[in-house]
């Protein structure tokens, strides 16, 4: 008998497996495809408080995420690295320049003792000294602030490997039939093997609602995905030396251009649009690519960039908490729903996965009626 069965091997399921195994629970994680195949390998790879969430007034989320940024920099130094960002502002209202200056300073204040480096406004001339490639952009000025980036799929694999080292069993390519049978969770694997467990965690990202229905839980529309598309250019076509945050000229949304010299490319993203596509068959639509390309053409008018310069493109579905309002205005907060011996984890971000897992395993102690040792995932290296 297992203490815990986890459905979903993205970063959240991996985090729960690691935390629970470290606290001595017998854990089996089932992943329908391969670990990290879902959203967790299609992110912008930012380990960040989210400077744009400040605009949405999500101060508590930014504060928590900045604390998690510090924790991940500490426990995963091979995978998570600090990175300075230049926030680029177009010619326009001067108050915007003051606003972004105040924004980055607030960001630094919220990071408190974990702040990583300079956060202040930059004049146009100062911005160009940092990034000469912006010379022909219609610039007002900008600001410098600090964040971190990671290898997202590497973070999933390391977390899974660490969970295995603590005794967790991971089964991939496994679409099991899972039933809640009174006090027991019963999973029948395609091989016919039966696994019984005392508790269940559903950590299925954008598949959450479908998995809940499959398991026989009450139909609830918890997750409302928005699609995010990224495109890349060879570094030789966009020889950018700094990561940029910018506002899209069409709709003022914040987006990023991030050089990745290790992959000889610049990543541009992302979109944030309502989607009804299945997470199993996401498409990169021509409109999304054109939208991202327009922003880069606007920023670097003399580079003559066209569709032919795009090297890769991919799409992911954000497993956001379902709520009313515009797609990009949706909160990145998470929710853990407890129903008997089952926990469903919905929402959240790559950045906050460890804290989400800690909260879920703390709750599992109550579900199992067992006093668990304290969480150690913020101390032990990945
Ligand atoms: C475009 C984009 C950019 C993003 N950028 C960032 C960023 O820069 N920083 C950040 O912090 N966050 C970012 N996010 C959010 C972050 O990527 C997600 O919040 C996170 O990866 C979700 O992880 P997860 O484990 O919940 O879901 P997933 O990674 O999707 O994992 C769910 C897993 O469940 C599996 N599954 C489905 N059904 C079953 C079943 N029946 N049985 C077993 N397994 C099943 C799937 O195969 C999948 O592997 C971004 C998201 C997107 C889409």
Short mmCIF file of C-alpha atoms and ligand atoms in Angstrom, two decimals:
data_model
loop_
_atom_site.label_atom_id
_atom_site.label_comp_id
_atom_site.label_asym_id
_atom_site.label_seq_id
_atom_site.Cartn_x
_atom_site.Cartn_y
_atom_site.Cartn_z
CA UNK A 1 0.00 0.00 0.00
CA UNK A 2 1.36 3.42 -1.03
CA UNK A 3 0.78 6.51 1.10
CA UNK A 4 0.40 8.71 -1.92
CA UNK A 5 -0.42 8.36 -5.60
CA UNK A 6 0.30 11.40 -7.80
CA UNK A 7 -1.22 11.89 -11.25
CA UNK A 8 0.93 14.18 -13.43
CA UNK A 9 4.68 14.47 -13.86
CA UNK A 10 5.05 18.18 -14.58
CA UNK A 11 6.94 20.44 -12.23
CA UNK A 12 4.10 20.44 -9.66
CA UNK A 13 3.72 16.64 -9.51
CA UNK A 14 7.51 16.30 -9.39
CA UNK A 15 7.67 18.83 -6.53
CA UNK A 16 5.01 16.97 -4.55
CA UNK A 17 6.76 13.62 -5.14
CA UNK A 18 10.08 15.02 -3.91
CA UNK A 19 8.63 16.72 -0.84
CA UNK A 20 6.46 13.75 0.18
CA UNK A 21 9.27 11.22 -0.34
CA UNK A 22 11.67 13.40 1.66
CA UNK A 23 9.18 13.34 4.54
CA UNK A 24 9.18 9.54 4.50
CA UNK A 25 5.94 8.82 2.60
CA UNK A 26 5.71 5.91 0.14
CA UNK A 27 5.02 7.67 -3.16
CA UNK A 28 4.15 6.56 -6.69
CA UNK A 29 3.83 9.13 -9.49
CA UNK A 30 2.07 8.22 -12.72
CA UNK A 31 2.73 10.29 -15.85
CA UNK A 32 0.63 9.68 -18.94
CA UNK A 33 3.47 10.64 -21.32
CA UNK A 34 7.01 11.50 -20.21
CA UNK A 35 7.85 13.72 -17.24
CA UNK A 36 7.90 17.40 -18.16
CA UNK A 37 6.15 16.80 -21.49
CA UNK A 38 3.32 19.23 -20.66
CA UNK A 39 3.42 22.93 -19.84
CA UNK A 40 6.57 22.62 -17.76
CA UNK A 41 8.79 22.34 -20.85
CA UNK A 42 7.08 25.18 -22.76
CA UNK A 43 7.48 28.11 -20.36
CA UNK A 44 9.42 31.35 -20.70
CA UNK A 45 11.81 29.80 -18.14
CA UNK A 46 11.61 32.80 -15.85
CA UNK A 47 12.00 32.26 -12.14
CA UNK A 48 10.52 35.58 -11.26
CA UNK A 49 8.28 37.64 -9.05
CA UNK A 50 6.62 38.83 -12.24
CA UNK A 51 7.15 42.55 -12.71
CA UNK A 52 3.95 42.78 -14.74
CA UNK A 53 1.89 41.32 -11.89
CA UNK A 54 2.77 44.47 -9.92
CA UNK A 55 0.59 46.39 -12.39
CA UNK A 56 -2.23 43.98 -11.59
CA UNK A 57 -1.78 44.78 -7.88
CA UNK A 58 -0.83 41.17 -7.10
CA UNK A 59 1.67 42.27 -4.43
CA UNK A 60 1.33 39.14 -2.26
CA UNK A 61 1.99 36.85 -5.24
CA UNK A 62 5.02 38.90 -6.34
CA UNK A 63 6.39 38.82 -2.81
CA UNK A 64 5.96 35.05 -2.46
CA UNK A 65 7.42 34.40 -5.91
CA UNK A 66 10.46 36.57 -5.18
CA UNK A 67 11.09 34.58 -2.00
CA UNK A 68 10.81 31.35 -4.03
CA UNK A 69 13.20 32.82 -6.60
CA UNK A 70 15.77 33.18 -3.80
CA UNK A 71 15.12 29.60 -2.63
CA UNK A 72 15.52 28.13 -6.12
CA UNK A 73 18.71 30.10 -6.74
CA UNK A 74 20.00 28.53 -3.52
CA UNK A 75 18.91 24.91 -4.03
CA UNK A 76 19.38 24.66 -7.82
CA UNK A 77 22.46 26.77 -8.65
CA UNK A 78 23.21 24.66 -11.74
CA UNK A 79 19.75 25.21 -13.19
CA UNK A 80 18.63 28.66 -12.03
CA UNK A 81 20.69 31.75 -12.79
CA UNK A 82 20.25 35.47 -12.09
CA UNK A 83 19.68 37.57 -15.20
CA UNK A 84 19.43 41.37 -15.54
CA UNK A 85 16.53 42.75 -17.59
CA UNK A 86 16.25 46.06 -19.40
CA UNK A 87 12.69 47.36 -19.46
CA UNK A 88 12.32 49.26 -22.73
CA UNK A 89 9.85 52.13 -22.99
CA UNK A 90 8.70 53.65 -26.24
CA UNK A 91 8.57 57.34 -26.95
CA UNK A 92 5.39 58.60 -25.35
CA UNK A 93 4.16 59.83 -22.03
CA UNK A 94 6.89 60.74 -19.52
CA UNK A 95 4.74 59.55 -16.63
CA UNK A 96 5.25 56.01 -17.92
CA UNK A 97 8.98 56.41 -17.38
CA UNK A 98 8.39 57.50 -13.75
CA UNK A 99 5.94 54.64 -13.33
CA UNK A 100 8.38 51.97 -14.50
CA UNK A 101 11.15 53.54 -12.39
CA UNK A 102 8.93 53.29 -9.31
CA UNK A 103 7.85 49.80 -10.38
CA UNK A 104 11.40 48.40 -10.50
CA UNK A 105 12.27 50.00 -7.18
CA UNK A 106 9.16 48.47 -5.61
CA UNK A 107 10.20 45.13 -7.15
CA UNK A 108 13.56 45.49 -5.42
CA UNK A 109 11.88 46.38 -2.13
CA UNK A 110 9.63 43.33 -2.34
CA UNK A 111 12.69 41.12 -2.94
CA UNK A 112 13.98 42.59 0.33
CA UNK A 113 17.27 40.97 1.34
CA UNK A 114 17.10 38.67 -1.70
CA UNK A 115 17.41 41.54 -4.21
CA UNK A 116 19.93 40.59 -6.90
CA UNK A 117 21.45 43.81 -8.26
CA UNK A 118 20.64 47.28 -9.61
CA UNK A 119 17.01 48.37 -10.02
CA UNK A 120 16.60 51.92 -11.32
CA UNK A 121 15.33 53.98 -14.25
CA UNK A 122 17.61 54.50 -17.28
CA UNK A 123 17.73 57.44 -19.66
CA UNK A 124 17.65 56.69 -23.39
CA UNK A 125 21.42 57.21 -23.60
CA UNK A 126 22.07 54.90 -20.65
CA UNK A 127 19.79 52.24 -22.14
CA UNK A 128 21.73 52.40 -25.43
CA UNK A 129 25.03 52.06 -23.59
CA UNK A 130 23.69 48.76 -22.15
CA UNK A 131 22.17 47.57 -25.43
CA UNK A 132 23.46 49.25 -28.62
CA UNK A 133 21.15 47.06 -30.75
CA UNK A 134 18.28 49.33 -29.62
CA UNK A 135 19.83 52.33 -31.42
CA UNK A 136 17.04 52.54 -34.01
CA UNK A 137 14.14 51.74 -31.68
CA UNK A 138 11.59 54.49 -30.97
CA UNK A 139 12.84 54.84 -27.39
CA UNK A 140 11.93 57.09 -24.51
CA UNK A 141 14.16 55.37 -21.95
CA UNK A 142 13.69 52.47 -19.60
CA UNK A 143 14.83 50.78 -16.44
CA UNK A 144 17.05 48.00 -15.25
CA UNK A 145 15.87 45.25 -12.89
CA UNK A 146 16.94 41.73 -11.95
CA UNK A 147 15.31 38.31 -12.21
CA UNK A 148 16.33 34.69 -12.71
CA UNK A 149 16.02 32.10 -15.47
CA UNK A 150 16.12 28.35 -15.44
CA UNK A 151 16.25 25.31 -17.61
CA UNK A 152 12.58 24.36 -17.10
CA UNK A 153 12.71 20.74 -18.25
CA UNK A 154 16.02 20.33 -16.39
CA UNK A 155 14.28 21.51 -13.22
CA UNK A 156 11.57 18.86 -13.70
CA UNK A 157 14.11 16.09 -14.33
CA UNK A 158 16.28 17.10 -11.36
CA UNK A 159 13.25 17.24 -9.07
CA UNK A 160 12.10 13.82 -10.29
CA UNK A 161 15.57 12.31 -9.90
CA UNK A 162 15.82 13.72 -6.39
CA UNK A 163 12.38 12.32 -5.55
CA UNK A 164 13.53 8.89 -6.80
CA UNK A 165 16.66 9.14 -4.67
CA UNK A 166 14.33 9.56 -1.68
CA UNK A 167 12.40 6.45 -2.66
CA UNK A 168 9.59 7.75 -4.92
CA UNK A 169 8.56 5.47 -7.75
CA UNK A 170 7.98 7.18 -11.11
CA UNK A 171 6.06 5.43 -13.89
CA UNK A 172 5.95 7.11 -17.30
CA UNK A 173 3.85 6.39 -20.40
CA UNK A 174 1.12 5.25 -18.04
CA UNK A 175 -2.52 6.12 -18.62
CA UNK A 176 -3.97 4.31 -15.63
CA UNK A 177 -7.57 3.75 -14.67
CA UNK A 178 -7.80 5.41 -11.25
CA UNK A 179 -10.78 5.11 -8.89
CA UNK A 180 -11.47 6.48 -5.45
CA UNK A 181 -12.90 3.50 -3.57
CA UNK A 182 -13.94 4.63 -0.08
CA UNK A 183 -10.75 5.05 1.94
CA UNK A 184 -8.60 3.68 -0.86
CA UNK A 185 -7.30 4.92 -4.18
CA UNK A 186 -7.03 2.09 -6.68
CA UNK A 187 -5.02 2.51 -9.89
CA UNK A 188 -5.09 -0.17 -12.57
CA UNK A 189 -2.13 0.24 -14.90
CA UNK A 190 -2.30 -0.67 -18.61
CA UNK A 191 -0.13 -3.71 -17.75
CA UNK A 192 -2.88 -4.92 -15.40
CA UNK A 193 -0.83 -4.16 -12.29
CA UNK A 194 -2.90 -2.66 -9.46
CA UNK A 195 -1.53 0.04 -7.13
CA UNK A 196 -3.40 0.93 -3.96
CA UNK A 197 -2.80 4.17 -2.09
CA UNK A 198 -4.09 6.01 0.97
CA UNK A 199 -4.25 9.40 -0.77
CA UNK A 200 -4.26 10.97 -4.22
CA UNK A 201 -2.83 14.22 -5.57
CA UNK A 202 -3.95 15.42 -8.98
CA UNK A 203 -1.22 17.66 -10.44
CA UNK A 204 -2.21 17.52 -14.08
CA UNK A 205 -1.76 21.17 -15.12
CA UNK A 206 -4.11 22.00 -18.01
CA UNK A 207 -5.48 18.43 -17.94
CA UNK A 208 -6.73 18.88 -14.35
CA UNK A 209 -10.46 19.07 -15.08
CA UNK A 210 -10.30 16.11 -17.51
CA UNK A 211 -8.36 13.98 -15.01
CA UNK A 212 -10.82 14.81 -12.23
CA UNK A 213 -13.71 13.69 -14.42
CA UNK A 214 -11.86 10.50 -15.35
CA UNK A 215 -11.20 9.68 -11.70
CA UNK A 216 -14.90 10.14 -10.94
CA UNK A 217 -14.64 13.35 -8.91
CA UNK A 218 -17.34 16.01 -9.08
CA UNK A 219 -17.16 17.98 -12.34
CA UNK A 220 -15.66 21.36 -11.54
CA UNK A 221 -14.20 23.81 -13.98
CA UNK A 222 -11.10 24.73 -11.99
CA UNK A 223 -8.59 25.46 -14.73
CA UNK A 224 -8.99 27.87 -17.65
CA UNK A 225 -5.97 27.70 -19.88
CA UNK A 226 -4.56 30.57 -21.84
CA UNK A 227 -2.23 29.77 -24.70
CA UNK A 228 1.30 31.15 -24.84
CA UNK A 229 3.39 31.03 -28.02
CA UNK A 230 7.16 31.60 -28.27
CA UNK A 231 9.28 32.08 -31.37
CA UNK A 232 13.07 32.13 -31.71
CA UNK A 233 15.59 33.80 -34.03
CA UNK A 234 19.21 32.79 -34.58
CA UNK A 235 21.49 35.01 -32.51
CA UNK A 236 23.29 35.97 -35.72
CA UNK A 237 20.05 37.64 -36.99
CA UNK A 238 19.20 39.34 -33.67
CA UNK A 239 22.58 39.88 -31.93
CA UNK A 240 21.04 40.95 -28.64
CA UNK A 241 23.25 40.96 -25.54
CA UNK A 242 20.64 41.76 -22.85
CA UNK A 243 17.29 40.34 -21.88
CA UNK A 244 14.57 42.87 -22.69
CA UNK A 245 11.10 43.41 -21.25
CA UNK A 246 8.95 45.53 -23.54
CA UNK A 247 5.40 46.52 -24.28
CA UNK A 248 3.85 45.20 -27.46
CA UNK A 249 3.13 48.14 -29.81
CA UNK A 250 -0.39 46.81 -30.61
CA UNK A 251 -1.83 46.32 -27.14
CA UNK A 252 0.77 47.43 -24.60
CA UNK A 253 1.13 43.91 -23.14
CA UNK A 254 4.46 43.16 -21.45
CA UNK A 255 6.57 40.59 -23.32
CA UNK A 256 10.20 39.47 -23.44
CA UNK A 257 13.14 39.10 -25.86
CA UNK A 258 15.79 36.93 -24.22
CA UNK A 259 19.14 35.98 -25.74
CA UNK A 260 20.18 32.38 -25.08
CA UNK A 261 23.82 32.23 -26.25
CA UNK A 262 23.99 28.60 -25.07
CA UNK A 263 21.40 27.75 -27.76
CA UNK A 264 22.63 30.39 -30.22
CA UNK A 265 19.17 31.98 -30.31
CA UNK A 266 16.92 34.77 -29.07
CA UNK A 267 13.57 33.71 -27.58
CA UNK A 268 10.61 36.04 -28.07
CA UNK A 269 7.40 35.57 -26.16
CA UNK A 270 4.83 35.24 -25.23
CA UNK A 271 1.22 35.56 -26.27
CA UNK A 272 -1.59 35.16 -23.74
CA UNK A 273 -4.83 34.27 -25.46
CA UNK A 274 -7.96 32.38 -24.51
CA UNK A 275 -7.86 28.87 -25.94
CA UNK A 276 -10.28 26.01 -26.25
CA UNK A 277 -7.74 23.70 -27.89
CA UNK A 278 -6.92 20.39 -26.26
CA UNK A 279 -3.58 20.56 -24.41
CA UNK A 280 -2.72 17.35 -26.29
CA UNK A 281 -2.88 19.04 -29.67
CA UNK A 282 -1.90 22.69 -29.34
CA UNK A 283 -1.25 24.61 -32.54
CA UNK A 284 0.94 27.64 -33.18
CA UNK A 285 -1.33 29.91 -35.18
CA UNK A 286 -0.07 32.26 -37.87
CA UNK A 287 -1.69 35.22 -36.08
CA UNK A 288 0.30 34.53 -32.91
CA UNK A 289 3.57 34.32 -34.84
CA UNK A 290 2.75 37.55 -36.73
CA UNK A 291 1.95 39.31 -33.43
CA UNK A 292 5.32 38.38 -31.92
CA UNK A 293 7.20 39.18 -35.12
CA UNK A 294 5.59 42.66 -35.25
CA UNK A 295 6.98 43.51 -31.82
CA UNK A 296 10.53 42.53 -32.82
CA UNK A 297 10.31 44.33 -36.17
CA UNK A 298 9.11 47.45 -34.34
CA UNK A 299 12.00 47.28 -31.86
CA UNK A 300 14.72 46.54 -34.42
CA UNK A 301 13.45 48.26 -37.61
CA UNK A 302 16.78 48.09 -39.45
CA UNK A 303 17.33 44.32 -39.04
CA UNK A 304 14.78 43.53 -41.78
CA UNK A 305 13.35 40.56 -39.87
CA UNK A 306 10.73 38.43 -41.58
CA UNK A 307 8.92 35.12 -41.10
CA UNK A 308 11.82 33.40 -42.87
CA UNK A 309 14.15 34.32 -39.97
CA UNK A 310 12.11 32.45 -37.37
CA UNK A 311 13.87 29.26 -36.31
CA UNK A 312 11.52 27.55 -33.82
CA UNK A 313 8.03 28.12 -32.49
CA UNK A 314 6.06 26.36 -29.79
CA UNK A 315 2.89 26.72 -27.74
CA UNK A 316 1.94 25.89 -24.17
CA UNK A 317 -1.27 26.13 -22.17
CA UNK A 318 -1.12 27.94 -18.81
CA UNK A 319 -3.09 26.01 -16.19
CA UNK A 320 -4.56 29.15 -14.64
CA UNK A 321 -7.34 29.25 -12.10
CA UNK A 322 -10.56 29.74 -14.01
CA UNK A 323 -11.94 33.23 -13.54
CA UNK A 324 -13.67 35.99 -15.43
CA UNK A 325 -11.75 38.76 -17.15
CA UNK A 326 -9.15 39.20 -19.85
CA UNK A 327 -6.74 36.32 -20.54
CA UNK A 328 -3.58 38.22 -19.62
CA UNK A 329 -5.24 39.73 -16.54
CA UNK A 330 -5.80 36.34 -14.89
CA UNK A 331 -4.15 35.68 -11.56
CA UNK A 332 -1.19 33.27 -11.34
CA UNK A 333 -2.24 32.20 -7.87
CA UNK A 334 -2.94 28.59 -7.03
CA UNK A 335 -5.57 26.67 -5.13
CA UNK A 336 -5.48 23.26 -3.44
CA UNK A 337 -8.86 21.60 -3.26
CA UNK A 338 -9.34 18.86 -0.67
CA UNK A 339 -12.06 16.26 -1.23
CA UNK A 340 -11.80 13.31 1.14
CA UNK A 341 -8.44 11.66 0.46
CA UNK A 342 -7.87 13.58 -2.76
CA UNK A 343 -6.08 16.89 -3.29
CA UNK A 344 -6.33 18.75 -6.59
CA UNK A 345 -3.69 21.40 -7.24
CA UNK A 346 -4.78 24.06 -9.73
CA UNK A 347 -3.09 27.22 -11.01
CA UNK A 348 0.31 28.51 -9.97
CA UNK A 349 3.60 29.00 -11.78
CA UNK A 350 6.86 27.22 -12.38
CA UNK A 351 8.45 29.70 -9.95
CA UNK A 352 6.15 28.80 -7.06
CA UNK A 353 6.02 25.02 -7.58
CA UNK A 354 8.12 24.20 -4.49
CA UNK A 355 5.92 26.28 -2.17
CA UNK A 356 2.78 24.76 -3.74
CA UNK A 357 4.17 21.28 -3.14
CA UNK A 358 5.04 22.12 0.47
CA UNK A 359 1.50 23.37 1.10
CA UNK A 360 0.03 20.23 -0.49
CA UNK A 361 2.21 17.82 1.53
CA UNK A 362 1.46 19.73 4.78
CA UNK A 363 -2.23 19.17 3.98
CA UNK A 364 -1.56 15.50 3.21
CA UNK A 365 -0.45 15.06 6.81
CA UNK A 366 -4.02 16.00 7.84
CA UNK A 367 -5.56 13.79 5.13
CA UNK A 368 -3.51 10.80 6.32
CA UNK A 369 -4.01 11.66 10.00
CA UNK A 370 -0.26 11.54 10.45
CA UNK A 371 2.21 14.03 11.82
CA UNK A 372 4.78 14.50 9.08
CA UNK A 373 8.30 15.83 9.60
CA UNK A 374 8.84 19.43 8.48
CA UNK A 375 9.47 20.19 4.81
CA UNK A 376 13.16 20.17 3.79
CA UNK A 377 12.86 21.00 0.09
CA UNK A 378 14.04 24.58 0.63
CA UNK A 379 17.29 23.38 2.21
CA UNK A 380 18.46 20.31 0.30
CA UNK A 381 20.24 20.90 -3.02
CA UNK A 382 18.68 19.64 -6.22
C1 LIG B 1 3.84 30.03 -22.57
C2 LIG B 1 4.04 29.85 -21.10
C3 LIG B 1 5.04 30.55 -20.46
C4 LIG B 1 5.23 30.39 -19.10
N1 LIG B 1 6.27 31.02 -18.50
C5 LIG B 1 6.48 30.89 -17.20
C6 LIG B 1 7.60 31.50 -16.60
O1 LIG B 1 8.42 32.12 -17.27
N2 LIG B 1 7.76 31.38 -15.27
C7 LIG B 1 6.87 30.68 -14.49
O2 LIG B 1 7.06 30.67 -13.28
N3 LIG B 1 5.81 30.04 -15.04
C8 LIG B 1 5.61 30.12 -16.38
N4 LIG B 1 4.56 29.47 -16.97
C9 LIG B 1 3.68 28.66 -16.14
C10 LIG B 1 4.30 27.28 -15.84
O3 LIG B 1 4.94 26.78 -16.98
C11 LIG B 1 3.20 26.33 -15.37
O4 LIG B 1 2.49 26.90 -14.31
C12 LIG B 1 3.76 24.99 -14.88
O5 LIG B 1 4.71 24.47 -15.78
C13 LIG B 1 2.62 24.00 -14.69
O6 LIG B 1 3.15 22.78 -14.25
P1 LIG B 1 2.18 21.57 -13.93
O7 LIG B 1 2.99 20.49 -13.35
O8 LIG B 1 1.01 22.07 -13.16
O9 LIG B 1 1.57 21.17 -15.36
P2 LIG B 1 2.25 20.36 -16.56
O10 LIG B 1 3.68 20.67 -16.73
O11 LIG B 1 1.37 20.57 -17.74
O12 LIG B 1 2.16 18.85 -16.08
C14 LIG B 1 0.96 18.11 -16.07
C15 LIG B 1 1.28 16.68 -16.45
O13 LIG B 1 0.14 15.87 -16.25
C16 LIG B 1 0.21 14.81 -17.20
N5 LIG B 1 -1.10 14.15 -17.29
C17 LIG B 1 -2.20 14.57 -17.93
N6 LIG B 1 -3.19 13.65 -17.76
C18 LIG B 1 -2.69 12.64 -17.00
C19 LIG B 1 -3.21 11.40 -16.51
N7 LIG B 1 -4.49 11.01 -16.76
N8 LIG B 1 -2.40 10.61 -15.77
C20 LIG B 1 -1.11 10.96 -15.52
N9 LIG B 1 -0.57 12.12 -15.97
C21 LIG B 1 -1.35 12.95 -16.70
C22 LIG B 1 0.61 15.55 -18.47
O14 LIG B 1 1.15 14.65 -19.44
C23 LIG B 1 1.63 16.54 -17.93
O15 LIG B 1 2.97 16.04 -18.04
C24 LIG B 1 4.38 29.55 -18.34
C25 LIG B 1 3.37 28.84 -18.99
C26 LIG B 1 3.22 28.97 -20.37
C27 LIG B 1 2.17 28.17 -21.06
#
